[in-house]
Short mmCIF file of C-alpha atoms in Angstrom, two decimals:
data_model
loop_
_atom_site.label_atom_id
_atom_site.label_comp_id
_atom_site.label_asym_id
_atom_site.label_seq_id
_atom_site.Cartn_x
_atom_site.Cartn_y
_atom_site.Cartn_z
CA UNK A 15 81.33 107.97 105.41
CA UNK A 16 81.56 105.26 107.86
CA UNK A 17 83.93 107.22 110.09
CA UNK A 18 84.53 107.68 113.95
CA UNK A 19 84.95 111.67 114.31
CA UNK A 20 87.11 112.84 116.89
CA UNK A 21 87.20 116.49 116.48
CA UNK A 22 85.74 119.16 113.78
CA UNK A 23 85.10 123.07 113.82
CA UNK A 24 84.79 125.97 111.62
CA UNK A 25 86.06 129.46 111.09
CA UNK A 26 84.30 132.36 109.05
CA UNK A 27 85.75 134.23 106.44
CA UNK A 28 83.76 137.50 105.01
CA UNK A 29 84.35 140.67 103.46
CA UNK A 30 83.99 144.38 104.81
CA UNK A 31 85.69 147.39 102.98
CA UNK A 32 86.94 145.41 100.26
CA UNK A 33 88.77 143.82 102.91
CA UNK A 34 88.74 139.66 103.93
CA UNK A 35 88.39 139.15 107.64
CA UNK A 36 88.05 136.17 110.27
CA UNK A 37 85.99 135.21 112.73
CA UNK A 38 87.64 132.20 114.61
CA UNK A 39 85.26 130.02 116.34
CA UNK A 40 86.61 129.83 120.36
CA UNK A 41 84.97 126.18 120.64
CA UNK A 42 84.71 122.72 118.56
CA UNK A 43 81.22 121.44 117.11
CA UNK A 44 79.26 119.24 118.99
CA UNK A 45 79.06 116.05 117.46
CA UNK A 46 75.89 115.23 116.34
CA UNK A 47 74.60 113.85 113.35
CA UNK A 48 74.36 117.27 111.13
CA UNK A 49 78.00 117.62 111.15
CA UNK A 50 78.11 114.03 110.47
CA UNK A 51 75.98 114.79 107.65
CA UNK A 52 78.17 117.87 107.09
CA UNK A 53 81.39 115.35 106.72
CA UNK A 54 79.50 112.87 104.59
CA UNK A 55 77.79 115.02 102.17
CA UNK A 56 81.81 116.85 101.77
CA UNK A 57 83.78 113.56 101.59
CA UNK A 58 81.41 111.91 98.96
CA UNK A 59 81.85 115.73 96.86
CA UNK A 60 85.06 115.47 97.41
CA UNK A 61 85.61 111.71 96.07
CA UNK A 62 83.71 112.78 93.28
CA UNK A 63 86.55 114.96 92.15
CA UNK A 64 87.67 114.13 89.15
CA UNK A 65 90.93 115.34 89.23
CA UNK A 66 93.37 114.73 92.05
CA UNK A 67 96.80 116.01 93.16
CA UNK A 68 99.37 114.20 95.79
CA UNK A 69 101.65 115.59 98.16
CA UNK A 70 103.66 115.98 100.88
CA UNK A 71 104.75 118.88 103.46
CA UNK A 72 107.64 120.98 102.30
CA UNK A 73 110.34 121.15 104.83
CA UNK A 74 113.60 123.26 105.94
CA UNK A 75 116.04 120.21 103.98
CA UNK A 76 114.08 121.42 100.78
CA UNK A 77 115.53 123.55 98.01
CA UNK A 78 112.92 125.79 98.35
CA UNK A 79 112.93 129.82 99.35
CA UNK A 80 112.52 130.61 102.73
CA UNK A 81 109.14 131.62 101.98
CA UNK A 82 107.56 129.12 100.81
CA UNK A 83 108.03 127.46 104.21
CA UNK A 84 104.59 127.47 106.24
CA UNK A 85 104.23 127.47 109.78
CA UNK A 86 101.51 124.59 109.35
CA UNK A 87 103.09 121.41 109.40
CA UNK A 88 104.73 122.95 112.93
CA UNK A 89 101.15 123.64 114.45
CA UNK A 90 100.37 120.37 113.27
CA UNK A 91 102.77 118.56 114.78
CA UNK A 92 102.12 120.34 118.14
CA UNK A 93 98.47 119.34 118.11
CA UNK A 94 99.65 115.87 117.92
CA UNK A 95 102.23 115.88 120.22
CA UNK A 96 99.32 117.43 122.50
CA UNK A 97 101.66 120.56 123.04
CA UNK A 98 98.58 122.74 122.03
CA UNK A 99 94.58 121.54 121.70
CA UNK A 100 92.62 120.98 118.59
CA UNK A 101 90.98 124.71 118.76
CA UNK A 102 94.20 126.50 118.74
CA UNK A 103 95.73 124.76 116.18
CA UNK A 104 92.83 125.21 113.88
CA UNK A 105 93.00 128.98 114.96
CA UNK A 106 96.32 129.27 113.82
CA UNK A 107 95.81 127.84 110.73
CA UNK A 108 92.85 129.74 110.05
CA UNK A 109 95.38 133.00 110.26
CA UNK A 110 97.47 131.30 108.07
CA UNK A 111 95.11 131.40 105.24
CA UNK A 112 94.13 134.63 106.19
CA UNK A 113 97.01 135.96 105.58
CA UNK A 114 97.65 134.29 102.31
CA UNK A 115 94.04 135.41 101.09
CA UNK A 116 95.14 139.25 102.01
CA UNK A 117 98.63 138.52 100.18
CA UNK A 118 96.81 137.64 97.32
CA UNK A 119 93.93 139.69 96.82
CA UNK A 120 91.07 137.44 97.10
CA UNK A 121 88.23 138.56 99.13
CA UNK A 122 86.64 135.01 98.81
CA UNK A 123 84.02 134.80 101.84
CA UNK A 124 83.26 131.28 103.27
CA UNK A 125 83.76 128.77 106.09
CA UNK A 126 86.85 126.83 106.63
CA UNK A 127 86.51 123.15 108.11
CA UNK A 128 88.59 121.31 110.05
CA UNK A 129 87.57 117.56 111.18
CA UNK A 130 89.62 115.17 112.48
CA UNK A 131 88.39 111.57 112.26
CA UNK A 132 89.47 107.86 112.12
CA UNK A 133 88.42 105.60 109.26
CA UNK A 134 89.35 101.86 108.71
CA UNK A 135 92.38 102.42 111.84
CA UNK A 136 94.15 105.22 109.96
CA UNK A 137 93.81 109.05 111.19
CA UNK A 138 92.71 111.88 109.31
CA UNK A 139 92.56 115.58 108.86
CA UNK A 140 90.44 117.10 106.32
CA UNK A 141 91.06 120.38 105.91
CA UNK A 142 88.33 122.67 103.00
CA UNK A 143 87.28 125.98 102.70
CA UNK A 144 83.36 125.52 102.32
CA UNK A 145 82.22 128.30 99.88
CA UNK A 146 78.76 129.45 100.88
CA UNK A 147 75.61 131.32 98.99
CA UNK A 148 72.62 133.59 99.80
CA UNK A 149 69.55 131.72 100.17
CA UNK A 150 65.82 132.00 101.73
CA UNK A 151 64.71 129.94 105.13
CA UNK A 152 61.18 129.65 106.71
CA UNK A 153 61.52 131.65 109.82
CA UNK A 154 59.92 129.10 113.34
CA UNK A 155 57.05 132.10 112.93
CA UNK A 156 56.14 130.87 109.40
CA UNK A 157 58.02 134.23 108.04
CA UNK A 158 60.81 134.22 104.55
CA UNK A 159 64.12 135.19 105.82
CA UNK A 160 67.38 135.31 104.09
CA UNK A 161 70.50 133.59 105.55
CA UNK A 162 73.80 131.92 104.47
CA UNK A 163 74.06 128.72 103.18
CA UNK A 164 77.18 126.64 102.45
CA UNK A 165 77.53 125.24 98.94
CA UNK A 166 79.39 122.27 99.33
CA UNK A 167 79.00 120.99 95.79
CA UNK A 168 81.03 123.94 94.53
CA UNK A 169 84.08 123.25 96.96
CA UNK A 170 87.66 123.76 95.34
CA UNK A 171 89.93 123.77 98.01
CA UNK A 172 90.16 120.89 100.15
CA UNK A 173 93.09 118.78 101.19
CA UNK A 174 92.94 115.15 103.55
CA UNK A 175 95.71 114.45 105.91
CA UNK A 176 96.34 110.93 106.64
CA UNK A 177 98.43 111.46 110.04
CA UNK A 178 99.17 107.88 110.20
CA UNK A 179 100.86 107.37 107.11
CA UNK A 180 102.31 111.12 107.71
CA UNK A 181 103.78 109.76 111.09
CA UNK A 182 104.53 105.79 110.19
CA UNK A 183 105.85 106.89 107.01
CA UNK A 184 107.41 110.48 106.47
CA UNK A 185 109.08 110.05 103.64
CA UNK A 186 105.99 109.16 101.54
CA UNK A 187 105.18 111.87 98.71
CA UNK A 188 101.18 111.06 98.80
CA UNK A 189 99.98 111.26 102.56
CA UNK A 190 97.80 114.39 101.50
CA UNK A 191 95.26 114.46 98.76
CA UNK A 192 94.10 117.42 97.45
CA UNK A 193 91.73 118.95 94.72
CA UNK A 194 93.74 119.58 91.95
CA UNK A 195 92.57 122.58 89.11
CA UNK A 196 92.30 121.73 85.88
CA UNK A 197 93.44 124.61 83.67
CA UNK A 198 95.97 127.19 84.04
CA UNK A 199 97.26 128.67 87.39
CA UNK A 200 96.17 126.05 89.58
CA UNK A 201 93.11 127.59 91.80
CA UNK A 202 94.80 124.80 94.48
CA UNK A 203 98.16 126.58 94.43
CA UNK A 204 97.98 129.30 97.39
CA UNK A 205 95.90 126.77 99.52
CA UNK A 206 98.89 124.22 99.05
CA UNK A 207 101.18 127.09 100.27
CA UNK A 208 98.95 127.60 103.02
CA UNK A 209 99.44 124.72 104.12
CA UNK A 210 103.05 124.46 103.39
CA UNK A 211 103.24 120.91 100.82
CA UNK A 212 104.25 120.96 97.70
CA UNK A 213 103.29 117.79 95.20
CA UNK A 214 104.89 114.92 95.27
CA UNK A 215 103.18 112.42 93.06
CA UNK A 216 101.43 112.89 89.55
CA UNK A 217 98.69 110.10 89.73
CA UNK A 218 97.77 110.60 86.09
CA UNK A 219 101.29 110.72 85.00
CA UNK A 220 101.94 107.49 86.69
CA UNK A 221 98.48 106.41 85.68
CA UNK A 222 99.39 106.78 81.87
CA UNK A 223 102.91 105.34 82.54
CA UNK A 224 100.99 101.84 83.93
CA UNK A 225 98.99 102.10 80.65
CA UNK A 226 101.76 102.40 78.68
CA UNK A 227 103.59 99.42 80.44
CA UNK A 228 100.69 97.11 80.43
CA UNK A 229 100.32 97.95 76.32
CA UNK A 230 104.16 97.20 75.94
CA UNK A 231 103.70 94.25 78.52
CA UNK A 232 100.73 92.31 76.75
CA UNK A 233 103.16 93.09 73.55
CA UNK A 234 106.00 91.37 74.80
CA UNK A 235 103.97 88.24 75.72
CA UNK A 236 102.67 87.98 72.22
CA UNK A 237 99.58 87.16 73.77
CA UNK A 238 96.44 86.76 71.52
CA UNK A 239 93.69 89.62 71.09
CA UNK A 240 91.37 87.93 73.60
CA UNK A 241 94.01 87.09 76.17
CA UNK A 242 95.12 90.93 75.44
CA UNK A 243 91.64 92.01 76.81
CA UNK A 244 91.55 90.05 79.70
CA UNK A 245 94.48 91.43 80.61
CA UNK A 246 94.21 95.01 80.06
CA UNK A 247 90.71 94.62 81.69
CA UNK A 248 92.10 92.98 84.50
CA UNK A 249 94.91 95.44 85.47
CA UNK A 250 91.56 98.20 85.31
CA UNK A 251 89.64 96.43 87.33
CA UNK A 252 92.42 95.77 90.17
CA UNK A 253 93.23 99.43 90.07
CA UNK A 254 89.35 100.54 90.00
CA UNK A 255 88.91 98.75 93.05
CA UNK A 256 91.92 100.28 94.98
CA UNK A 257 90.98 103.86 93.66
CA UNK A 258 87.50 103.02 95.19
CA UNK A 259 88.67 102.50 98.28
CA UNK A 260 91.05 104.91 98.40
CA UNK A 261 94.15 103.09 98.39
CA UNK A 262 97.38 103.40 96.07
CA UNK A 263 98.32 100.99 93.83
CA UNK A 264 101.33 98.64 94.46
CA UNK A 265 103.29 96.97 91.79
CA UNK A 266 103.82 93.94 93.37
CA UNK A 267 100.43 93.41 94.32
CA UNK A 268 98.98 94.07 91.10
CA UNK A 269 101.13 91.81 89.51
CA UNK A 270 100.21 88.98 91.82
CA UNK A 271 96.97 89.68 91.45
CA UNK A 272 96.83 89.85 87.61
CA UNK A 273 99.33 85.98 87.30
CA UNK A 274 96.75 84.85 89.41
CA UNK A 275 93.77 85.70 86.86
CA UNK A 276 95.96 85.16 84.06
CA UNK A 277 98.88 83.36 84.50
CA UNK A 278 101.85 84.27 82.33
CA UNK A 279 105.58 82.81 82.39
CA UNK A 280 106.91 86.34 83.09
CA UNK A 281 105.39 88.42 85.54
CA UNK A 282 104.01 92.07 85.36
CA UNK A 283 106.53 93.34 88.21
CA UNK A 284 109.22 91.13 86.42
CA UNK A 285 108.75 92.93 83.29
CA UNK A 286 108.32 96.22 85.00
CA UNK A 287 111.51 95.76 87.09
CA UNK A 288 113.64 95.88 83.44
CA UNK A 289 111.87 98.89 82.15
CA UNK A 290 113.23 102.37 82.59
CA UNK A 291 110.07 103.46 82.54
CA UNK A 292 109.90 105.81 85.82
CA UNK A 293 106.83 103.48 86.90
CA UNK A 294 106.91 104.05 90.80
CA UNK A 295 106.15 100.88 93.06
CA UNK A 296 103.31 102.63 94.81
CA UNK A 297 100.88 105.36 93.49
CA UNK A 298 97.63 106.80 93.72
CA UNK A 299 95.71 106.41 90.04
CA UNK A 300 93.52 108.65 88.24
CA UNK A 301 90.71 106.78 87.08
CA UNK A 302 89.92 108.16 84.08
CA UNK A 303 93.58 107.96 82.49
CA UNK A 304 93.36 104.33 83.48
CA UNK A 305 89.93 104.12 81.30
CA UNK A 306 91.72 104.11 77.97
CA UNK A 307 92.94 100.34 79.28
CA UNK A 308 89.45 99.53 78.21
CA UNK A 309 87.91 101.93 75.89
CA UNK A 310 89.17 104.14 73.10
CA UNK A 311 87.81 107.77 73.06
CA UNK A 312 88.35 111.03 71.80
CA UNK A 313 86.51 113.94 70.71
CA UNK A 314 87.55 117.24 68.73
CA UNK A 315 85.96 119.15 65.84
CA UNK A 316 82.76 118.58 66.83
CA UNK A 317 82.84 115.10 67.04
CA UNK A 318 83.02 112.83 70.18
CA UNK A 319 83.91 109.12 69.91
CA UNK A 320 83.80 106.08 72.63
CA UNK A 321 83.64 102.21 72.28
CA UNK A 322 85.32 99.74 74.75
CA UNK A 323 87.93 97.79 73.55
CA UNK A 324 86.26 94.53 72.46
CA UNK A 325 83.85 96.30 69.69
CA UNK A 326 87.17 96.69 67.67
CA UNK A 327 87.55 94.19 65.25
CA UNK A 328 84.21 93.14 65.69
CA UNK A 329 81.30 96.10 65.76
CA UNK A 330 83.69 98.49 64.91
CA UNK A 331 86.46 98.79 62.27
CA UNK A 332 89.39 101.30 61.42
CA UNK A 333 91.14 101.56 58.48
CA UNK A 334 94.54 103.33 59.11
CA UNK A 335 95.41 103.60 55.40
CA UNK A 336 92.14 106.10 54.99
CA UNK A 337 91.76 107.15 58.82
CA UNK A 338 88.05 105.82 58.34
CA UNK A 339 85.70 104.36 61.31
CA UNK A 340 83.78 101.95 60.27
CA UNK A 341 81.05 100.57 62.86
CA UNK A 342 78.50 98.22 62.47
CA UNK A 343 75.10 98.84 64.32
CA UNK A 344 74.41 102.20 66.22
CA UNK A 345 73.71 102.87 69.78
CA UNK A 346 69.52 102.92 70.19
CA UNK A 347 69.23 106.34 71.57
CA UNK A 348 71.25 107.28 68.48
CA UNK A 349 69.50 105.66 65.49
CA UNK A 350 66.52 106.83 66.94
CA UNK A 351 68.01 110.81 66.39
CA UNK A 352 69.17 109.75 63.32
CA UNK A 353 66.25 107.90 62.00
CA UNK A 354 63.83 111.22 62.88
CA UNK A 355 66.17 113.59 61.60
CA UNK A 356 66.05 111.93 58.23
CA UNK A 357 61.95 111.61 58.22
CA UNK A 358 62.08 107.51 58.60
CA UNK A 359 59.79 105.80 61.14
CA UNK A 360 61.31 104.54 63.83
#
């Protein structure tokens, strides 16, 4: 995380009595290079996350209960406006969540991070409650003693703040991040109320929108199956490459991008422009929907299928008459299973 910190702290949450309670810290962390390490070893779990959500801060011009209204984004905006310091807006929104853990019943003990930070001239927040684990330390006088440890690889609530784009642009639905659940009631949902946002873009929606469009695009051109692939490869790779570093996809840029590799006499952002597809101009992607651009996979009744695009036709072969798969020459690893499970030497 090549990142200039500015501020970071941490508040304790445990349980007593079948109760949750807090312990606010009443000063900052020093910055050294453990909580850089701290940051680091969060941010890359964090990126890891396969499954993202986008948002922005619910406010009073929303059709929304009275409720549902935080007192976050208001502490927030002090702390910039220098109206209050760093540690008491953290405090405050430490309470926050305390209260929304004892409205919902969770005694869920663990440490809640706040670090503020600039990266690549834009200003962040990151805002996570680190769950934490029993575990055994070597004691300075050689002895085994138990203590607390923080698991960060099991971290479900998290959210990042970029202030600049929150104060340069506040009408933007996607200046907060956050770690989306998968199944279900959201596990993200009364974090997202504590901090008062509700989401405003679906990245894999839009992701499987930009699919869609680049499948009805290549169509259109009647381009041939090799300029097809370069294509649909193309648009993956320009959007890998922004979701690597973070940064939304833009229409227009794509589509720039993509005439330059392969020029065509009707652009991408031409063709999108006509569509009422609901295809914003700017997004966030999910990486994996943006995968079936270059591979075809699926899996379901005990069987799980994957080859990239290029094998069909070639290695690989369906029949949509019969719904049969033919392919041609099996992965290594798997003729070698399939080779000893029939007796036949490898």
């Amino acid at each position: 995380m090549q990142a200039d910190v500015k501020h970071s702290i941490i508040h304790q949450f445990y349980t007593s009595d079948g109760q949750i309670g807090l312990r606010v810290a009443p000063a900052t962390l020093a910055i050294n290079d453990e909580v850089g390490l701290l940051l680091t070893e969060l941010t890359d779990v964090y990126n890891a996350k396969p499954t993202k959500g986008y948002a922005r801060f619910i406010t009073a011009e929303d059709d929304v209960d009275e409720q549902q209204l935080s007192e976050f984004p208001e502490h927030l905006q002090a702390w910039r406006k220098s109206a209050i310091d760093f540690i008491e807006f953290t405090q405050q929104g430490a309470k926050l969540l305390h209260a929304q853990l004892q409205h919902y019943g969770i005694l869920e003990p663990g440490f809640l991070l706040f670090a503020g930070y600039t990266q690549l001239g834009q200003d962040y927040l990151v805002v996570a409650f680190l769950p934490s684990k029993e575990g055994v330390t070597i004691a300075p006088d050689l002895s085994v003693d138990r203590s607390s440890q923080l698991d960060i690889n099991k971290v479900q609530l998290a959210a990042m703040i970029n202030l600049t784009e929150l104060e340069e642009q506040p009408d933007s639905n996607a200046y907060i991040s956050f770690i989306k659940g998968r199944a279900g009631r959201k596990v993200s949902d009364f974090f997202l109320d504590f901090l008062g946002c509700a989401e405003g873009v679906n990245s894999k929606r839009q992701s499987q929108q930009l699919v869609d469009s680049v499948q009805q695009y290549v169509k259109e051109q009647e381009l041939a199956p090799e300029q097809a692939s370069v294509v649909r490869k193309s648009v993956y790779e320009i959007c890998d490459n922004q979701w690597q570093q973070g940064e939304p996809v833009r229409i227009r840029d794509l589509s720039d991008q993509l005439q330059a590799q392969v020029p065509s006499k009707r652009s991408f952002a031409d063709f999108s422009a006509t569509q009422n597809s609901g295809l914003a101009d700017e997004f966030p992607t999910d990486r994996t929907t943006l995968r079936k651009l270059v591979k075809f996979q699926g899996q379901g009744g005990g069987l799980s299928v994957g080859f990239d695009h290029t094998l069909l036709g070639e290695r690989v072969e369906y029949d949509a008459n019969t719904d049969k798969l033919t392919i041609h020459g099996t992965p290594p690893n798997l003729r070698d299973q399939l080779r000893r499970y029939f007796g036949i030497d490898s």
